[in-house]
Short mmCIF file of C-alpha atoms and ligand atoms in Angstrom, two decimals:
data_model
loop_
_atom_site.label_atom_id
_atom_site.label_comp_id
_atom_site.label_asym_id
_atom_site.label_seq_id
_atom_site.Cartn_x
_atom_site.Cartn_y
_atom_site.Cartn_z
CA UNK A 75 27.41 20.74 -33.88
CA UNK A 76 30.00 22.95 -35.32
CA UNK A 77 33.78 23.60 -33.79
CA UNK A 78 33.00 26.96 -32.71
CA UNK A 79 29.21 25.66 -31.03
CA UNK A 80 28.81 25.14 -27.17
CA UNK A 81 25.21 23.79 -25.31
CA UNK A 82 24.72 25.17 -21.92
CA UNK A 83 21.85 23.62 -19.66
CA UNK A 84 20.71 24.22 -16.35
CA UNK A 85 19.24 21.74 -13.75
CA UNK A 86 16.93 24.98 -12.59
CA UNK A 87 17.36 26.12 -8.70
CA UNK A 88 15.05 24.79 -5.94
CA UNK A 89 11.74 26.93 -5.75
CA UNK A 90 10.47 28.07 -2.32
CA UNK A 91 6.61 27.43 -1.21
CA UNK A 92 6.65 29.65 1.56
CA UNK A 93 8.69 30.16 4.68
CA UNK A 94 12.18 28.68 4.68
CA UNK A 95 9.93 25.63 3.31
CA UNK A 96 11.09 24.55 -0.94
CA UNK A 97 8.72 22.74 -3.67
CA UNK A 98 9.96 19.06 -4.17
CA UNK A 99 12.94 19.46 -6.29
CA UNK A 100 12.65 17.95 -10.20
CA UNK A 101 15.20 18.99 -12.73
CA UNK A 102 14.79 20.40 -16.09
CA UNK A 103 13.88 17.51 -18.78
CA UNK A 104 16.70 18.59 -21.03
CA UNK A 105 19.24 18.66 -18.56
CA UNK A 106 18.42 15.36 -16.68
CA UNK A 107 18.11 14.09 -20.51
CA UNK A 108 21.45 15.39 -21.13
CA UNK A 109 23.39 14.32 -17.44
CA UNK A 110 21.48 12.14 -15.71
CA UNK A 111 22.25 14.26 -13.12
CA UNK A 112 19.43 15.18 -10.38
CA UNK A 113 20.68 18.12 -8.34
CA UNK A 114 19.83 21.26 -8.10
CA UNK A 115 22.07 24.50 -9.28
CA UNK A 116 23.81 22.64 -12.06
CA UNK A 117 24.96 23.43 -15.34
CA UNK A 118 26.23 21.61 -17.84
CA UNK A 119 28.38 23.17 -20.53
CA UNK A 120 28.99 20.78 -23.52
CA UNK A 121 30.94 21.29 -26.68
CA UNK A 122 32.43 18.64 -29.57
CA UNK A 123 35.51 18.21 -27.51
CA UNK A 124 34.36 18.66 -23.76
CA UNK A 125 31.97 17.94 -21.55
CA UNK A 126 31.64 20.45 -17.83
CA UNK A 127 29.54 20.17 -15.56
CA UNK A 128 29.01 23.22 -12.57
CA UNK A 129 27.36 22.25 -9.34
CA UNK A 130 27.07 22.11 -5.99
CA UNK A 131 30.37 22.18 -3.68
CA UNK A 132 30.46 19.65 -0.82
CA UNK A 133 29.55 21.27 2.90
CA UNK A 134 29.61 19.44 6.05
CA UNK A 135 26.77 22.02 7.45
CA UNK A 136 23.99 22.03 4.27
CA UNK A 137 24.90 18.31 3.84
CA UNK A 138 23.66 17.72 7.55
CA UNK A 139 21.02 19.81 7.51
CA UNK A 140 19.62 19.25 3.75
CA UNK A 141 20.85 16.29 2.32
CA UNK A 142 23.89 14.69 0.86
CA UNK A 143 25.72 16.57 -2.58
CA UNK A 144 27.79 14.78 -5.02
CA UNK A 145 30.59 17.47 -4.84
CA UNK A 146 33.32 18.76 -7.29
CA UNK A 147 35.68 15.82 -6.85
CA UNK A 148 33.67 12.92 -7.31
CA UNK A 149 31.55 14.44 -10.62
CA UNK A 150 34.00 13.72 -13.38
CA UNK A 151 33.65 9.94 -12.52
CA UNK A 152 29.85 9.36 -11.64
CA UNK A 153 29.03 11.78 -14.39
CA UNK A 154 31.07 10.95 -16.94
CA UNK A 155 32.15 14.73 -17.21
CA UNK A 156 35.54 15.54 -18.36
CA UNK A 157 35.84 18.90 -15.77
CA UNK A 158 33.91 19.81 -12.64
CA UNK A 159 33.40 22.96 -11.21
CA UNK A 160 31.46 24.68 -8.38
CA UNK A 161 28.76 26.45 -9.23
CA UNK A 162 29.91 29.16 -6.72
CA UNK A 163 32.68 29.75 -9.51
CA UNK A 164 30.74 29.50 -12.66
CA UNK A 165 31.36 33.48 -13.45
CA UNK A 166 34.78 33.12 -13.47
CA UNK A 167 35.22 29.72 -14.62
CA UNK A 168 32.98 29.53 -17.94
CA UNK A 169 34.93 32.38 -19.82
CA UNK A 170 37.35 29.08 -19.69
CA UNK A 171 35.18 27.26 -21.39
CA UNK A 172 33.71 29.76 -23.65
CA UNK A 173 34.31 32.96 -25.83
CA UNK A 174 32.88 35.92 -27.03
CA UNK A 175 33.07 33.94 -30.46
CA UNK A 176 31.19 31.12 -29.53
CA UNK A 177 27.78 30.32 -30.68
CA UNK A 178 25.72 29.12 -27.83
CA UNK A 179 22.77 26.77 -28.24
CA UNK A 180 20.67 27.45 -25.08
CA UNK A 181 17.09 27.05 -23.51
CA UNK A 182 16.16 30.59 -23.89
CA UNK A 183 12.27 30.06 -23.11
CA UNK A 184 12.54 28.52 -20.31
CA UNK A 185 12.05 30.78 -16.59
CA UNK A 186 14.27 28.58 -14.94
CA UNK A 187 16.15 30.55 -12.32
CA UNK A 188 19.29 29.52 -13.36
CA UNK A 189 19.30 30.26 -16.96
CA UNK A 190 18.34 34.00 -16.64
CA UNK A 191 21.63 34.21 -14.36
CA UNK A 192 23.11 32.73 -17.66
CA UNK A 193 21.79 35.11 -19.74
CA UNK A 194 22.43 38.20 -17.88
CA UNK A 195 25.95 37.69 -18.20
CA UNK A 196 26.58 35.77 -21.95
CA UNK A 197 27.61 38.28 -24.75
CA UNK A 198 27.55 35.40 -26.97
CA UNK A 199 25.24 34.96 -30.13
CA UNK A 200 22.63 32.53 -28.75
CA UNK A 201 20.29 29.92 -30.64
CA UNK A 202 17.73 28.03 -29.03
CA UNK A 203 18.58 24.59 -27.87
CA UNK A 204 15.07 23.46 -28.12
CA UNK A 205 14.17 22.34 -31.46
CA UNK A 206 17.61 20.53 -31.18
CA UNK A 207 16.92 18.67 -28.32
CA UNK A 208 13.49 18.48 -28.48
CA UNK A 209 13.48 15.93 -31.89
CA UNK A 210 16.35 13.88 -30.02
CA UNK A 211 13.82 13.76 -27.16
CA UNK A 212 10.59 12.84 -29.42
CA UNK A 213 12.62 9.59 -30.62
CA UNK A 214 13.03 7.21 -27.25
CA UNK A 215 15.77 4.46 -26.94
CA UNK A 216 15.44 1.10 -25.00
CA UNK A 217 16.34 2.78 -21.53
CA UNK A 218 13.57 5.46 -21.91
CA UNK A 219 10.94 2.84 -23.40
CA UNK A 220 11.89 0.59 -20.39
CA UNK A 221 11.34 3.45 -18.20
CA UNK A 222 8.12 4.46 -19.67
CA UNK A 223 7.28 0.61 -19.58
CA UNK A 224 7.87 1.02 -15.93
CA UNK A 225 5.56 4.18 -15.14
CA UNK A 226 3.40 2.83 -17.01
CA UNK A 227 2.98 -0.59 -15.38
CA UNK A 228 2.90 1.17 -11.96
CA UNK A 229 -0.24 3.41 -12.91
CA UNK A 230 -2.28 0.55 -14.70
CA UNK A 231 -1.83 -1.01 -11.56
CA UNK A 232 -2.56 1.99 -9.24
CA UNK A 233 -6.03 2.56 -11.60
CA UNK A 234 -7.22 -0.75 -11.27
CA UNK A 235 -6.49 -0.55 -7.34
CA UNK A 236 -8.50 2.34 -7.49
CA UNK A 237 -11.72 0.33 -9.12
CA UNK A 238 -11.57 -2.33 -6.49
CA UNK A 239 -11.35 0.51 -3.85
CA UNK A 240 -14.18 2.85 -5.09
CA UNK A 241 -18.13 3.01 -3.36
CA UNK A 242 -20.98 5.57 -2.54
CA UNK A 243 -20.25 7.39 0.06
CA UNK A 244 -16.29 7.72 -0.33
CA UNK A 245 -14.75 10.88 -1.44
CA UNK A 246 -12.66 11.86 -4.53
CA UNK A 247 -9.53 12.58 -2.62
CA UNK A 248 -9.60 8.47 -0.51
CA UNK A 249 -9.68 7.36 -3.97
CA UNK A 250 -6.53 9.67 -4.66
CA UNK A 251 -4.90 8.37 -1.74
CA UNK A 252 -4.74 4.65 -2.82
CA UNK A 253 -3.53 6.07 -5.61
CA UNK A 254 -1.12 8.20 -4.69
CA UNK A 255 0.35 5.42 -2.31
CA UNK A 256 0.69 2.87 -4.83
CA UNK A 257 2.91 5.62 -6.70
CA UNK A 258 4.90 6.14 -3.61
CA UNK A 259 5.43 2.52 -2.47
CA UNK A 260 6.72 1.71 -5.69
CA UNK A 261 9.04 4.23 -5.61
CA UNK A 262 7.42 6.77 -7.67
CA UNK A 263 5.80 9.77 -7.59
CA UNK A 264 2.83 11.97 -10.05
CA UNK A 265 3.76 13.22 -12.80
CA UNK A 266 1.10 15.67 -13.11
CA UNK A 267 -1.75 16.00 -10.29
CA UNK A 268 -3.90 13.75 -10.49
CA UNK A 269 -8.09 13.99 -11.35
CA UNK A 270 -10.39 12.32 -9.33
CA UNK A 271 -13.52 13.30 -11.28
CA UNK A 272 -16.75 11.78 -9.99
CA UNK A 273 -20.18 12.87 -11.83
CA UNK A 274 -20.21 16.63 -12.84
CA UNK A 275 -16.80 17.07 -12.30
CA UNK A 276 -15.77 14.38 -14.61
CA UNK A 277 -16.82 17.28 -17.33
CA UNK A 278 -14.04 19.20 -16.38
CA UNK A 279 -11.19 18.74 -17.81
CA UNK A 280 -8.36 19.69 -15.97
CA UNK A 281 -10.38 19.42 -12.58
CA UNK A 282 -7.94 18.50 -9.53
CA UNK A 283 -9.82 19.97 -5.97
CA UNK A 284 -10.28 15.81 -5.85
CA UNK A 285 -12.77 16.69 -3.07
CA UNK A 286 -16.61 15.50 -3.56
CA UNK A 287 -18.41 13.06 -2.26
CA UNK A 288 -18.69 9.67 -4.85
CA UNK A 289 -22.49 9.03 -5.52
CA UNK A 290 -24.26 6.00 -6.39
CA UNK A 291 -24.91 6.42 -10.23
CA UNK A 292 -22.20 8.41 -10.36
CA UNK A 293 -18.93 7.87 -13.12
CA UNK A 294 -15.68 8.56 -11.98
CA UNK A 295 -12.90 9.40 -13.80
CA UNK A 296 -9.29 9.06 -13.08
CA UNK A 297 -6.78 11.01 -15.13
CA UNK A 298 -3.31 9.74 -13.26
CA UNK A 299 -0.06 8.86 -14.14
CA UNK A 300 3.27 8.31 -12.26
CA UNK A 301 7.16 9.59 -12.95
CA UNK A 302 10.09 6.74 -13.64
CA UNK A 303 13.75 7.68 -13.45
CA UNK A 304 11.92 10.51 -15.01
CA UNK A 305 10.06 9.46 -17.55
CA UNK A 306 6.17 9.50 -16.88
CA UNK A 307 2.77 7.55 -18.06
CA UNK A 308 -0.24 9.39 -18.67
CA UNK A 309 -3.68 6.68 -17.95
CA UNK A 310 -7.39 7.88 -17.94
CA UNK A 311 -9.73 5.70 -17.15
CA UNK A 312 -13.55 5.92 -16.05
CA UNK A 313 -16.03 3.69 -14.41
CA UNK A 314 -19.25 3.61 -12.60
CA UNK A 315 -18.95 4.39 -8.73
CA UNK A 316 -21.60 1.52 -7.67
CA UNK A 317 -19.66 -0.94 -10.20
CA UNK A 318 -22.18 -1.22 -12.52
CA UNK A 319 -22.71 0.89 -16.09
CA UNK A 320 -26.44 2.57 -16.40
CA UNK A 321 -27.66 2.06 -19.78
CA UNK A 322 -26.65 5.61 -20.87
CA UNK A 323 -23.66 5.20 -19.34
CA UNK A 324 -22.55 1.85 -21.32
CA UNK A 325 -23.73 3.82 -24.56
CA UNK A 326 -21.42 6.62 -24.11
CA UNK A 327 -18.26 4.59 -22.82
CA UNK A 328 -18.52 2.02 -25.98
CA UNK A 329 -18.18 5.16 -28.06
CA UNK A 330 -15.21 6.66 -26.69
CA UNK A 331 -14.08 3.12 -26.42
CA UNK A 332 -13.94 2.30 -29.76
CA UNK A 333 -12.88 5.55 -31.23
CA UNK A 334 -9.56 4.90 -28.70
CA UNK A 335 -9.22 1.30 -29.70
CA UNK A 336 -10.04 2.58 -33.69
CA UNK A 337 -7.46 5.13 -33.21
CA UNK A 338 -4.64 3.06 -31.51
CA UNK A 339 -4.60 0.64 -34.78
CA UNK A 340 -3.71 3.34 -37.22
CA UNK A 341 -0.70 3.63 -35.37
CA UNK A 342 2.69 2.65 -37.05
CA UNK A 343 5.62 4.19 -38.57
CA UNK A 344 4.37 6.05 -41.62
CA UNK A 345 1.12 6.97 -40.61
CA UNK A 346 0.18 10.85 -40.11
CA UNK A 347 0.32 11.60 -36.48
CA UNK A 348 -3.10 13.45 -36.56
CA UNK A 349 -5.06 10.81 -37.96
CA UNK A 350 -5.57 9.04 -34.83
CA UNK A 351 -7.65 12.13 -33.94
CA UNK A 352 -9.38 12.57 -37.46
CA UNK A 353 -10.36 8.64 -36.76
CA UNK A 354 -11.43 9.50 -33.29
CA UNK A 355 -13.57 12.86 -34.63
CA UNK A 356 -15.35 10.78 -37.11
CA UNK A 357 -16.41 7.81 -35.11
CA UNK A 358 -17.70 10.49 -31.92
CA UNK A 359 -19.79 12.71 -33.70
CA UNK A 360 -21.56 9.86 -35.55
CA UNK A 361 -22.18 8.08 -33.05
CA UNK A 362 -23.33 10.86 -30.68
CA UNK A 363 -25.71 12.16 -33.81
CA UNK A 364 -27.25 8.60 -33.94
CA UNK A 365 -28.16 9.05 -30.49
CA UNK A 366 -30.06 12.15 -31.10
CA UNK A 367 -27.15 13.97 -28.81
CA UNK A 368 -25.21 16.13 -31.50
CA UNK A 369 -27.59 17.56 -33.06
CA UNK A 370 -25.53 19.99 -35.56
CA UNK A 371 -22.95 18.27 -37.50
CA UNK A 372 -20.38 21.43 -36.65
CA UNK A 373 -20.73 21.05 -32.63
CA UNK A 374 -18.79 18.33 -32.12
CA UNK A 375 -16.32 20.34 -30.03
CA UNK A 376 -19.38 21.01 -27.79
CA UNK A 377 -18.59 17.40 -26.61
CA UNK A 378 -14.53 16.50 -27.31
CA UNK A 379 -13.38 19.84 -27.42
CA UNK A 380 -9.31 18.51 -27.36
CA UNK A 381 -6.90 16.44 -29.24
CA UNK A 382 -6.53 12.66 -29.29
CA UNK A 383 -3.12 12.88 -28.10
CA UNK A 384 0.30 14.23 -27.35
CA UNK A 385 3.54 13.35 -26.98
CA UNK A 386 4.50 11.34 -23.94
CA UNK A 387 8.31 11.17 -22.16
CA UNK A 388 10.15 13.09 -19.67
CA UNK A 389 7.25 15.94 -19.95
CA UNK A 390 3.76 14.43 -19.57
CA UNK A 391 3.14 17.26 -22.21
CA UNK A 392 6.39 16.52 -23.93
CA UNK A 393 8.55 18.44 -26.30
CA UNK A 394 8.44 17.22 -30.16
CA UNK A 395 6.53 19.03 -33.17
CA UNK A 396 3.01 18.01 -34.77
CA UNK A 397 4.08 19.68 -38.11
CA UNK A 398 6.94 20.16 -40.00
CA UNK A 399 6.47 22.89 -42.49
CA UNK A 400 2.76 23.62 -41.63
CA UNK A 401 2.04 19.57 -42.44
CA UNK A 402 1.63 16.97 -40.11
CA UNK A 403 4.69 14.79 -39.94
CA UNK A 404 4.75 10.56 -40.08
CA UNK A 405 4.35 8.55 -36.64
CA UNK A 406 7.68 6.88 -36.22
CA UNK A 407 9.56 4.01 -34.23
CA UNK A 408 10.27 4.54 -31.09
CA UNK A 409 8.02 7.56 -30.34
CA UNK A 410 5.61 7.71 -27.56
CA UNK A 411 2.32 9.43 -28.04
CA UNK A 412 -1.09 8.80 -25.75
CA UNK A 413 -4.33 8.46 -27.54
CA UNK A 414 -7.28 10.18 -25.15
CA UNK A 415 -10.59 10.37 -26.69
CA UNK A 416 -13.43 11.63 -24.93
CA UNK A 417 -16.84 12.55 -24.27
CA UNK A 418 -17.75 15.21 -22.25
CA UNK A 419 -21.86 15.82 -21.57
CA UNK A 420 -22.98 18.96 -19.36
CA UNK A 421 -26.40 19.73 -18.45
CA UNK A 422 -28.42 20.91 -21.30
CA UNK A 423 -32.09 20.80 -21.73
CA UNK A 424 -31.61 19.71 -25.31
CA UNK A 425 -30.42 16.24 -24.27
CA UNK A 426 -32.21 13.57 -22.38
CA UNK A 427 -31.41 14.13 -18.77
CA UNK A 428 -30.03 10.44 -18.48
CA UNK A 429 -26.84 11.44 -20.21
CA UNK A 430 -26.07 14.73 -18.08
CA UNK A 431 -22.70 15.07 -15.91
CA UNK A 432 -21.53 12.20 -17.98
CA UNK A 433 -17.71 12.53 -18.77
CA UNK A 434 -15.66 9.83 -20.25
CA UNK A 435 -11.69 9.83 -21.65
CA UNK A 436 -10.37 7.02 -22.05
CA UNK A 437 -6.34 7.11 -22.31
CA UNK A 438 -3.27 5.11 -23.16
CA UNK A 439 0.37 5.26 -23.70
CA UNK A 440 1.27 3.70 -27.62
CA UNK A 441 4.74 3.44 -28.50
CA UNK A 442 5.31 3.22 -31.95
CA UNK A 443 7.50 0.26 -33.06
CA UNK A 444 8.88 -1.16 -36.37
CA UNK A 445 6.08 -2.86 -37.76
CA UNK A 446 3.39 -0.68 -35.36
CA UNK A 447 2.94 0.22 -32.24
CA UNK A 448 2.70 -1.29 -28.50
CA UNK A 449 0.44 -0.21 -25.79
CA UNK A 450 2.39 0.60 -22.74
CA UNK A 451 -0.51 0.77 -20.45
CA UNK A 452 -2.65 -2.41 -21.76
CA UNK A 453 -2.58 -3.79 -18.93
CA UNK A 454 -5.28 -1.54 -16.87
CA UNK A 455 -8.53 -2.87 -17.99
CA UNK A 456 -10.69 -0.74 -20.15
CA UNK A 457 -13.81 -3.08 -21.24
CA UNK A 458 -16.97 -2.85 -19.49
CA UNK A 459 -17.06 -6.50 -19.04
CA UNK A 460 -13.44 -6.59 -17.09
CA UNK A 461 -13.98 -3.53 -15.36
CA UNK A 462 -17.61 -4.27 -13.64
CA UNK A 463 -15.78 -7.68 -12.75
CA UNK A 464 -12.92 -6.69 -11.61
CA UNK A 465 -15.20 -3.66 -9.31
CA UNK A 466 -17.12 -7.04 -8.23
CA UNK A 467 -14.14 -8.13 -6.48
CA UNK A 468 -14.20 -4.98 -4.15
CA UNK A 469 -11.10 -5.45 -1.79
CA UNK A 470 -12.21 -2.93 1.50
N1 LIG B 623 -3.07 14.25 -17.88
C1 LIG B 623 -3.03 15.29 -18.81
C2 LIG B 623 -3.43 14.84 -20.15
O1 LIG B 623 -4.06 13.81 -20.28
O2 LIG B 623 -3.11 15.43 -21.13
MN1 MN B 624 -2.72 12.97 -21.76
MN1 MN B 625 -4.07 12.29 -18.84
#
């Protein structure tokens, strides 16, 4: 960053739900990335020679009725700022830190409250502060990885819970619940709302009502992952509702299951980061047109119509380009990507009726390492074998 440079990130304001009643509060990515800092009404104003950081005065009154604040005085210490400033004074205050000559690198996308107050009143030539920060993002150090370890061990866990929880006659949302307390006991919290996806819905992708009945014969998928210090896991898994795979059912799974395990071996420092999804293509649609299912070799997206993976870290969706000058970059160490194949088969009178409302993804967390790559989330069970055992040992 030059002399003349300054980065100015916001923590984003608290965001009512109705009433006098807020959202839970979560902080930008970047800024908690940048500060560590978890508060509310924050800014953070960094140059080559400085580091400020804006927030939240102390008061006796808000503190009693809202929760404690870290305050002005004791920032510079637990923050490892060099100033600290209320935010009540950050108009007159950052012309002290910056002027009309600096260029500001700045979040400019983002709707965060707080940053169109910024920009409403900076004359300044701005560039964005995202491709910056989103590359040092995409590359995780041994905190983060131990962090995603962390979220990731909690949600294996919570999904195979789930499995020895699940029978006919149960809805989607109790099977939420158990998961949703594991999260919660172990001091964590979703990082995305969760899917409970039993029989038609598990066709829809992004479903989250979480609120049908689970019938016998039915699959269930589970699309859930938990938040550490931040950082969050991302874990699909599916399984039969009466613990036991139908034929059609075991036919489908071993597909997507071995265009996921396929995929995860490419993985290691050097590889394309698409090609986990080119493997996963090839090995669903010829498998599916074995089975008489795809019938077309074009439709494929009829049946998997999204990518393998994306990048995993602060954002379950998180920042970090696919391409560098319209080609796909190289997989390498230390990022975190998931790798989510799936099959998705709706009613249609073209295919055997045996294989309808089946939906399957199957998802992990891969870090890539030196030599290759680590799965975070190996320890939730994924083979038919484990899982109809480990449903045998229903726990009620
Ligand atoms: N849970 C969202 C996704 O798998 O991308
Ligand atoms: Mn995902
Ligand atoms: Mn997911």
């Amino acid at each position: 960053m030059s002399d003349n440079a300054v980065v100015i990130v916001s923590s984003n304001s608290e965001q009512k739900r109705n009433s006098d009643v807020n959202y839970p509060f979560r902080p930008d990515s970047s800024f908690w990335y940048l500060t560590g800092f978890t508060e509310p009404d924050a800014i953070a104003v960094f140059s080559n020679k400085n580091y400020s950081i804006f927030l939240r005065p102390k008061d006796k009154t808000k503190e009693i009725w809202n929760g404690k604040r870290l305050g002005v005085k004791a920032a510079p210490k637990v923050l490892l700022a060099d100033n600290a400033y209320s935010i009540d004074d950050f108009l007159k205050s950052i012309h002290k830190l910056i002027n009309k000559n600096h260029l500001v690198y700045f979040d400019n996308s983002s709707t965060n409250k707080l940053n169109e107050n910024i920009i409403s009143i900076l004359e300044n030539e701005i560039k964005s502060l995202n491709p910056v920060i989103s590359e040092m993002r995409l590359i995780k150090d041994s905190t983060e990885i131990q962090n995603m370890q962390t979220a990731a061990n909690i949600a294996a866990n919570a999904h195979m819970i789930a499995m020895t929880k699940v029978s006919p006659g149960l809805y989607e949302y109790h099977v939420a619940a158990e998961i949703g307390a594991e999260f919660r006991t172990r001091n964590s919290d979703h990082a995305y709302p969760p899917i409970v996806a039993s029989g038609e819905n598990s066709c829809i992708l992004h479903y989250t009502e979480n609120n049908k009945i689970l019938n016998d014969g039915e699959l269930l998928l589970i699309d859930a992952g938990c938040e550490s210090l931040g950082y969050a896991s991302d874990i699909t898994r599916t399984f039969p509702i009466n613990g036991r795979f139908s034929k059609a059912q075991k036919q489908i799974y071993q597909i997507v299951l071995s265009a996921q395990k396929s995929a995860i071996t490419c993985i290691k420092p050097g590889e394309k980061v698409n090609t986990p999804h080119e493997i996963a293509c090839d090995i669903i649609s010829s498998e599916l047109t074995k089975l008489g299912i795809m019938k077309e070799p074009n439709n494929l997206t009829e049946f998997y119509m999204h990518k393998t993976g994306h990048w995993l870290g602060l954002d379950v969706h998180d920042v970090g380009e696919y391409k560098i000058d319209n080609d796909f970059r190289d997989f390498k160490e230390g990022m975190v990507t998931t790798v989510e194949p799936g099959i998705y088969i709706h009613k249609n009178d073209k295919i055997d009726p045996e294989y309808w409302n089946i939906g399957i993804r199957i998802e992990d967390d891969v870090l890539v390492t030196k030599d290759g790559h680590h799965v975070l989330s190996k320890s939730a069970v994924k083979e038919v074998k484990d899982i109809e055992y480990l449903m045998s040992q229903n726990i009620t």
